CSV table of C-alpha atoms and ligand atoms in Angstrom, one decimal:
chain,number,residue,atom,x,y,z
M,718,UNK,CA,317.8,2.8,-10.8
M,719,UNK,CA,317.1,5.2,-13.6
M,720,UNK,CA,315.5,8.6,-13.0
M,721,UNK,CA,312.4,7.4,-14.7
M,722,UNK,CA,312.2,4.5,-12.2
M,723,UNK,CA,312.7,6.8,-9.4
M,724,UNK,CA,310.0,9.1,-10.6
M,725,UNK,CA,307.5,6.4,-11.3
M,726,UNK,CA,308.1,4.8,-7.9
M,727,UNK,CA,306.4,7.8,-6.4
M,728,UNK,CA,303.1,7.1,-8.2
M,729,UNK,CA,301.3,6.5,-4.9
M,730,UNK,CA,301.2,10.2,-4.3
M,731,UNK,CA,298.1,11.9,-5.5
M,732,UNK,CA,300.3,14.2,-7.6
M,733,UNK,CA,301.0,12.2,-10.8
M,734,UNK,CA,303.9,11.8,-13.0
M,735,UNK,CA,303.0,14.7,-15.4
M,736,UNK,CA,303.0,17.2,-12.6
M,737,UNK,CA,306.2,15.9,-11.1
M,738,UNK,CA,307.8,16.3,-14.6
M,739,UNK,CA,306.6,19.8,-15.0
M,740,UNK,CA,307.8,20.8,-11.6
M,741,UNK,CA,311.2,19.3,-12.4
M,742,UNK,CA,311.4,21.1,-15.7
M,743,UNK,CA,313.1,24.2,-14.5
M,744,UNK,CA,315.4,25.1,-11.7
M,745,UNK,CA,315.1,28.7,-12.6
M,746,UNK,CA,312.6,30.7,-10.6
M,747,UNK,CA,310.4,32.1,-13.3
M,748,UNK,CA,309.3,35.6,-12.8
M,749,UNK,CA,305.6,34.8,-13.2
M,750,UNK,CA,305.3,31.1,-12.6
M,751,UNK,CA,303.5,31.6,-9.3
M,752,UNK,CA,305.7,29.2,-7.5
M,753,UNK,CA,307.4,29.5,-4.1
M,754,UNK,CA,311.0,28.3,-4.3
M,755,UNK,CA,313.4,27.3,-1.5
M,756,UNK,CA,317.1,26.5,-1.9
M,757,UNK,CA,319.5,25.1,0.7
M,758,UNK,CA,322.6,26.7,-0.6
M,759,UNK,CA,325.3,24.5,0.7
M,760,UNK,CA,327.6,26.2,3.2
M,761,UNK,CA,329.0,22.9,4.5
M,762,UNK,CA,327.5,22.9,7.9
M,763,UNK,CA,326.5,26.5,8.0
M,764,UNK,CA,323.0,28.0,7.6
M,765,UNK,CA,322.0,29.5,4.2
M,766,UNK,CA,318.4,28.9,3.1
M,767,UNK,CA,317.1,31.1,0.3
M,768,UNK,CA,313.4,31.6,-0.3
M,769,UNK,CA,311.9,33.3,-3.4
M,770,UNK,CA,308.2,34.1,-3.3
M,771,UNK,CA,305.8,34.2,-6.3
M,772,UNK,CA,306.1,38.0,-6.3
M,773,UNK,CA,309.9,37.6,-6.7
M,774,UNK,CA,310.7,38.8,-3.2
M,775,UNK,CA,313.7,37.1,-1.7
M,776,UNK,CA,314.5,36.0,1.9
M,777,UNK,CA,317.8,34.5,2.9
M,778,UNK,CA,317.8,32.8,6.3
M,779,UNK,CA,321.4,32.9,7.5
M,780,UNK,CA,324.4,33.6,5.3
M,781,UNK,CA,327.0,30.9,5.9
M,782,UNK,CA,330.6,31.3,6.9
M,783,UNK,CA,333.0,34.2,6.0
M,784,UNK,CA,335.9,33.7,3.6
M,785,UNK,CA,334.2,34.0,0.2
M,786,UNK,CA,333.3,30.4,-0.4
M,787,UNK,CA,329.8,30.4,1.1
M,788,UNK,CA,328.8,33.9,-0.1
M,789,UNK,CA,329.8,32.9,-3.6
M,790,UNK,CA,327.6,29.8,-3.4
M,791,UNK,CA,324.7,31.8,-2.1
M,792,UNK,CA,325.1,34.6,-4.7
M,793,UNK,CA,325.3,32.0,-7.5
M,794,UNK,CA,321.9,30.7,-6.5
M,795,UNK,CA,320.4,34.2,-5.9
M,796,UNK,CA,321.7,35.8,-9.1
M,797,UNK,CA,322.2,33.0,-11.6
M,798,UNK,CA,319.6,30.4,-10.6
M,799,UNK,CA,316.9,32.7,-9.3
M,800,UNK,CA,317.9,35.6,-11.6
M,801,UNK,CA,317.7,38.3,-8.9
M,802,UNK,CA,319.9,41.3,-8.4
M,803,UNK,CA,319.2,42.1,-4.8
M,804,UNK,CA,318.1,40.6,-1.5
M,805,UNK,CA,314.9,41.8,0.0
M,806,UNK,CA,315.3,40.3,3.5
M,807,UNK,CA,318.3,38.8,5.2
M,808,UNK,CA,317.3,37.0,8.4
M,809,UNK,CA,320.1,36.1,10.8
M,810,UNK,CA,318.8,33.6,13.3
M,811,UNK,CA,321.6,34.1,15.8
M,812,UNK,CA,325.1,35.6,16.0
M,813,UNK,CA,327.3,32.6,15.3
M,814,UNK,CA,329.8,32.9,12.5
M,815,UNK,CA,328.3,30.0,10.4
M,816,UNK,CA,325.1,32.1,10.2
M,817,UNK,CA,326.2,35.7,9.9
M,818,UNK,CA,329.7,35.2,8.5
M,819,UNK,CA,328.8,35.6,4.8
M,820,UNK,CA,326.5,38.5,5.2
M,821,UNK,CA,328.9,41.4,4.6
M,822,UNK,CA,330.3,39.7,1.6
M,823,UNK,CA,326.8,39.3,0.1
M,824,UNK,CA,326.0,43.0,1.0
M,825,UNK,CA,329.2,44.0,-0.9
M,826,UNK,CA,327.9,42.4,-4.1
M,827,UNK,CA,324.1,43.0,-4.1
M,828,UNK,CA,321.9,45.5,-2.2
M,829,UNK,CA,320.4,44.0,0.9
M,830,UNK,CA,317.1,45.9,1.7
M,831,UNK,CA,316.3,44.6,5.1
M,832,UNK,CA,318.3,42.9,7.8
M,833,UNK,CA,316.4,41.1,10.6
M,834,UNK,CA,318.4,39.8,13.7
M,835,UNK,CA,318.3,39.9,17.5
M,836,UNK,CA,320.1,43.2,17.7
M,837,UNK,CA,323.8,43.9,17.9
M,838,UNK,CA,325.8,43.6,21.0
M,839,UNK,CA,329.3,44.9,21.8
M,840,UNK,CA,329.9,41.9,24.0
M,841,UNK,CA,330.3,38.3,22.8
M,842,UNK,CA,326.8,36.9,22.4
M,843,UNK,CA,328.1,33.6,24.0
M,844,UNK,CA,329.3,35.6,27.1
M,845,UNK,CA,332.9,34.8,26.5
M,846,UNK,CA,335.4,37.4,27.8
M,847,UNK,CA,338.5,38.1,25.8
M,848,UNK,CA,336.7,36.8,22.7
M,849,UNK,CA,337.4,37.7,19.1
M,850,UNK,CA,333.8,38.9,18.8
M,851,UNK,CA,334.6,42.6,18.2
M,852,UNK,CA,336.9,41.6,15.3
M,853,UNK,CA,334.9,38.8,13.8
M,854,UNK,CA,331.6,40.7,13.9
M,855,UNK,CA,333.0,44.0,12.6
M,856,UNK,CA,332.1,43.5,9.0
M,857,UNK,CA,328.6,42.4,9.9
M,858,UNK,CA,328.1,45.3,12.3
M,859,UNK,CA,329.2,47.9,9.8
M,860,UNK,CA,327.9,46.4,6.4
M,861,UNK,CA,325.6,48.6,4.4
M,862,UNK,CA,322.0,47.5,4.4
M,863,UNK,CA,318.8,49.4,3.7
M,864,UNK,CA,317.2,48.9,7.1
M,865,UNK,CA,318.2,47.0,10.3
M,866,UNK,CA,315.3,45.5,12.3
M,867,UNK,CA,315.2,43.7,15.6
M,868,UNK,CA,313.2,40.5,15.5
M,869,UNK,CA,310.4,40.1,18.0
M,870,UNK,CA,308.3,37.0,18.7
M,871,UNK,CA,305.3,37.0,16.5
M,872,UNK,CA,306.7,39.3,13.9
M,873,UNK,CA,305.7,38.8,10.3
M,874,UNK,CA,308.0,39.7,7.5
M,875,UNK,CA,306.4,42.3,5.2
M,876,UNK,CA,305.8,40.1,2.1
M,877,UNK,CA,303.7,40.7,-0.9
M,878,UNK,CA,301.0,38.0,-1.2
M,879,UNK,CA,299.2,37.1,-4.4
M,880,UNK,CA,296.1,34.9,-4.7
M,881,UNK,CA,297.6,32.3,-2.3
M,882,UNK,CA,298.1,33.5,1.3
M,883,UNK,CA,301.7,33.9,2.2
M,884,UNK,CA,303.4,34.7,5.5
M,885,UNK,CA,306.7,34.2,7.3
M,886,UNK,CA,306.3,34.5,11.1
M,887,UNK,CA,308.7,34.3,14.0
M,888,UNK,CA,307.5,31.7,16.6
M,889,UNK,CA,310.3,32.3,19.1
M,890,UNK,CA,313.4,34.5,19.5
M,891,UNK,CA,315.7,35.2,22.4
M,892,UNK,CA,313.9,32.4,24.2
M,893,UNK,CA,310.6,34.2,24.1
M,894,UNK,CA,307.8,32.3,22.3
M,895,UNK,CA,305.2,34.0,20.3
M,896,UNK,CA,301.8,33.5,21.9
M,897,UNK,CA,298.6,33.1,19.8
M,898,UNK,CA,300.3,33.3,16.5
M,899,UNK,CA,299.2,29.9,15.5
M,900,UNK,CA,296.3,28.1,17.2
M,901,UNK,CA,297.9,27.4,20.6
M,902,UNK,CA,296.7,24.2,22.2
M,903,UNK,CA,297.4,22.8,25.6
M,904,UNK,CA,300.1,20.1,25.7
M,905,UNK,CA,299.2,16.8,27.3
M,906,UNK,CA,301.3,14.3,29.2
M,907,UNK,CA,304.4,14.9,31.3
M,908,UNK,CA,306.7,17.9,31.0
M,909,UNK,CA,309.4,17.4,28.3
M,910,UNK,CA,312.8,16.2,29.4
M,911,UNK,CA,315.5,18.9,29.6
M,912,UNK,CA,319.2,18.7,28.9
M,913,UNK,CA,322.1,20.7,30.4
M,914,UNK,CA,321.4,24.5,30.0
M,915,UNK,CA,322.9,26.1,26.9
M,916,UNK,CA,324.4,29.5,27.6
M,917,UNK,CA,325.4,30.1,24.0
M,918,UNK,CA,323.6,32.3,21.5
M,919,UNK,CA,322.2,29.2,19.8
M,920,UNK,CA,319.5,29.2,22.5
M,921,UNK,CA,318.5,32.7,21.4
M,922,UNK,CA,317.9,31.7,17.7
M,923,UNK,CA,314.9,33.0,16.0
M,924,UNK,CA,312.6,30.3,14.6
M,925,UNK,CA,310.3,30.8,11.7
M,926,UNK,CA,307.2,29.3,10.0
M,927,UNK,CA,306.7,30.0,6.4
M,928,UNK,CA,303.1,29.5,5.2
M,929,UNK,CA,302.0,29.4,1.6
M,930,UNK,CA,298.4,28.2,1.2
M,931,UNK,CA,298.3,25.0,3.3
M,932,UNK,CA,302.1,24.5,2.8
M,933,UNK,CA,304.1,25.0,6.0
M,934,UNK,CA,307.9,25.1,6.4
M,935,UNK,CA,309.8,25.4,9.7
M,936,UNK,CA,313.4,26.8,10.1
M,937,UNK,CA,314.6,26.9,13.6
M,938,UNK,CA,318.2,28.1,13.1
M,939,UNK,CA,320.3,26.5,15.8
M,940,UNK,CA,317.6,26.6,18.5
M,941,UNK,CA,318.7,24.3,21.3
M,942,UNK,CA,316.9,21.6,23.3
M,943,UNK,CA,315.6,23.5,26.3
M,944,UNK,CA,314.6,26.6,24.3
M,945,UNK,CA,312.7,24.3,21.9
M,946,UNK,CA,310.5,23.1,24.7
M,947,UNK,CA,309.1,26.6,25.1
M,948,UNK,CA,307.3,25.9,21.8
M,949,UNK,CA,305.6,22.8,23.1
M,950,UNK,CA,305.1,23.2,26.9
M,951,UNK,CA,302.8,24.0,28.5
M,952,UNK,CA,301.2,25.2,25.2
M,953,UNK,CA,302.0,23.9,21.8
M,954,UNK,CA,302.7,27.1,19.9
M,955,UNK,CA,303.7,25.7,16.5
M,956,UNK,CA,301.5,24.3,13.7
M,957,UNK,CA,302.1,20.9,12.0
M,958,UNK,CA,304.3,21.4,9.0
M,959,UNK,CA,305.1,19.8,5.7
M,960,UNK,CA,308.7,20.5,5.5
M,961,UNK,CA,311.2,20.7,8.4
M,962,UNK,CA,314.7,22.0,8.2
M,963,UNK,CA,316.5,19.9,10.7
M,964,UNK,CA,317.5,22.3,13.4
M,965,UNK,CA,321.2,23.0,14.1
M,966,UNK,CA,322.6,21.0,11.2
M,967,UNK,CA,321.2,17.8,12.8
M,968,UNK,CA,323.1,18.0,16.1
M,969,UNK,CA,321.6,16.3,19.2
M,970,UNK,CA,321.8,19.4,21.4
M,971,UNK,CA,318.8,20.4,19.4
M,972,UNK,CA,315.8,18.5,17.8
M,973,UNK,CA,313.8,17.7,20.9
M,974,UNK,CA,311.6,14.7,19.9
M,975,UNK,CA,308.5,16.3,21.5
M,976,UNK,CA,308.9,19.4,19.2
M,977,UNK,CA,309.4,17.2,16.2
M,978,UNK,CA,306.3,15.2,17.1
M,979,UNK,CA,304.3,18.5,17.4
M,980,UNK,CA,305.7,19.7,14.0
M,981,UNK,CA,305.0,16.3,12.5
M,982,UNK,CA,306.7,16.9,9.1
M,983,UNK,CA,306.3,15.0,5.9
M,984,UNK,CA,309.8,15.8,4.6
M,985,UNK,CA,313.0,16.9,6.3
M,986,UNK,CA,316.1,18.6,5.0
M,987,UNK,CA,319.3,18.6,7.0
M,988,UNK,CA,321.8,21.4,6.3
M,989,UNK,CA,324.7,19.3,7.6
M,990,UNK,CA,328.3,19.3,6.5
M,991,UNK,CA,330.4,16.2,5.5
M,992,UNK,CA,331.7,16.1,9.1
M,993,UNK,CA,329.1,18.1,11.0
M,994,UNK,CA,325.7,17.2,12.2
M,995,UNK,CA,323.9,13.9,11.4
M,996,UNK,CA,323.8,12.9,15.0
M,997,UNK,CA,322.5,9.4,15.6
M,998,UNK,CA,319.9,10.5,18.2
M,999,UNK,CA,318.5,13.0,15.7
M,1000,UNK,CA,318.3,10.4,12.9
M,1001,UNK,CA,316.5,8.0,15.3
M,1002,UNK,CA,314.0,10.8,16.1
M,1003,UNK,CA,313.4,11.6,12.5
M,1004,UNK,CA,312.9,8.0,11.5
M,1005,UNK,CA,310.3,7.6,14.2
M,1006,UNK,CA,308.1,10.4,13.0
M,1007,UNK,CA,304.7,9.0,12.0
M,1008,UNK,CA,304.0,11.0,8.9
M,1009,UNK,CA,307.6,11.2,7.5
M,1010,UNK,CA,307.9,10.3,3.8
M,1011,UNK,CA,311.4,11.4,3.1
M,1012,UNK,CA,314.6,12.7,4.7
M,1013,UNK,CA,317.2,14.7,2.7
M,1014,UNK,CA,320.8,15.7,3.6
M,1015,UNK,CA,323.1,18.3,2.0
M,1016,UNK,CA,326.0,16.0,2.6
M,1017,UNK,CA,326.8,12.4,3.2
M,1018,UNK,CA,328.2,12.0,6.7
M,1019,UNK,CA,331.8,11.1,6.0
M,1020,UNK,CA,332.8,10.6,9.6
M,1021,UNK,CA,333.4,7.0,10.8
M,1022,UNK,CA,329.9,7.0,12.3
M,1023,UNK,CA,328.5,7.6,8.8
M,1024,UNK,CA,328.3,3.8,8.5
M,1025,UNK,CA,325.1,4.0,10.5
M,1026,UNK,CA,324.3,7.7,10.7
M,1027,UNK,CA,323.3,8.4,7.1
M,1028,UNK,CA,320.4,8.1,4.7
M,1029,UNK,CA,320.4,6.5,1.3
M,1030,UNK,CA,322.6,8.3,-1.2
M,1031,UNK,CA,319.8,9.2,-3.6
M,1032,UNK,CA,318.4,11.5,-0.9
M,1033,UNK,CA,321.8,13.3,-0.4
M,1034,UNK,CA,322.9,16.3,-2.5
M,1035,UNK,CA,326.7,15.8,-2.1
M,1036,UNK,CA,328.0,12.2,-1.7
M,1037,UNK,CA,331.8,13.0,-2.0
M,1038,UNK,CA,333.8,15.7,-0.2
M,1039,UNK,CA,334.4,18.8,-2.2
M,1040,UNK,CA,331.1,19.3,-4.1
M,1041,UNK,CA,328.5,21.9,-3.1
M,1042,UNK,CA,325.3,21.1,-4.8
M,1043,UNK,CA,322.2,22.8,-3.3
M,1044,UNK,CA,318.8,21.2,-2.6
M,1045,UNK,CA,315.8,22.8,-4.3
M,1046,UNK,CA,312.2,22.8,-3.3
M,1047,UNK,CA,309.4,24.2,-5.6
M,1048,UNK,CA,305.9,24.7,-4.2
M,1049,UNK,CA,303.0,24.8,-6.6
M,1050,UNK,CA,301.3,28.2,-7.0
M,1051,UNK,CA,298.3,27.1,-4.9
M,1052,UNK,CA,300.6,25.5,-2.3
M,1053,UNK,CA,299.0,22.1,-2.8
M,1054,UNK,CA,302.1,20.1,-3.6
M,1055,UNK,CA,305.9,20.6,-3.6
M,1056,UNK,CA,308.8,18.9,-5.2
M,1057,UNK,CA,312.3,18.4,-3.9
M,1058,UNK,CA,315.1,18.2,-6.4
M,1059,UNK,CA,318.7,17.2,-6.1
M,1060,UNK,CA,320.0,19.1,-9.1
M,1061,UNK,CA,323.3,17.3,-9.4
M,1062,UNK,CA,321.7,13.9,-10.2
M,1063,UNK,CA,319.0,15.2,-11.1
M,1064,UNK,CA,316.3,13.5,-9.0
M,1065,UNK,CA,312.9,15.1,-8.3
M,1066,UNK,CA,310.3,13.7,-6.0
M,1067,UNK,CA,306.9,15.3,-5.4
M,1068,UNK,CA,304.9,15.4,-2.2
M,1069,UNK,CA,301.3,16.4,-1.4
M,1070,UNK,CA,300.8,19.2,1.0
M,1071,UNK,CA,298.7,18.2,4.0
M,1072,UNK,CA,295.6,20.0,5.3
M,1073,UNK,CA,296.8,21.2,8.7
X,1522,ZN,ZN1,325.0,26.7,13.0
């Protein structure tokens, strides 16, 4: 199927072909184009989501693994694609190496003005004794940043908004949900099913809702199953969203179906690796969502269970092992529509923002 066929096959959306083309024209975040841009910088099963606001402010949610590979990929998107020479906000959802590991390498290359995390601890955040935590976290604990901040539930990042309202708010962190940030509503039905308790720092992940006009994006880091239920029981404390970053790389210790039903996304992006994430239970949950129009993955699942646990190749950024193409989302200046591009192909599809 040609790109043109792919594009025209999306004619049923209210956003027409011309708009889809103009959104696809440039992968470079123009300084004054008014768009909101998001990139999933591939860290092969790590977290590394870069957001650039219309005012040119940058937010990186998680920083991939240490070792130079992931930080180089993130810096390439930040400096070459987005054309920025610093990072305004680095948000580290929790203290696991695939989320904080690249931070010190990034801070060594570009100024990082603000770091937002759950606070540093001398002890292993997973509670392991005799762990390598003091060694593995040393670069992160000592890296130069403008200001370090402790995330609290309900916190809003200080962002510059233009004509279109813009916010990024923390809906839960350290297993404490934010109350009254969005219009809380009482949950109905029976209490959500729980799984075995998770004593790792995944459960402490901060989760965030980015709002731009009517557009909503949810990034939950690696928040795990039982902690997720705090967002939906007994009060539902999250809004419906347009775009959902599949939590925890698509693992089934996360992605509670009741939370996903409450979030009710139109599009999902999974920051999986070629052998990490893409759990069958999660894919089943995603496929059952009533408003879902598209699922994306950073990688084709190359494990044996990839025969069933995958999505069509033209929704996947990296089909073979060894490539590291990002996924790009551009939101129109008024937030009314957004396009998702797989730059390697390139394939762009456009979706209409819902009125939540
Ligand atoms: Zn992770």
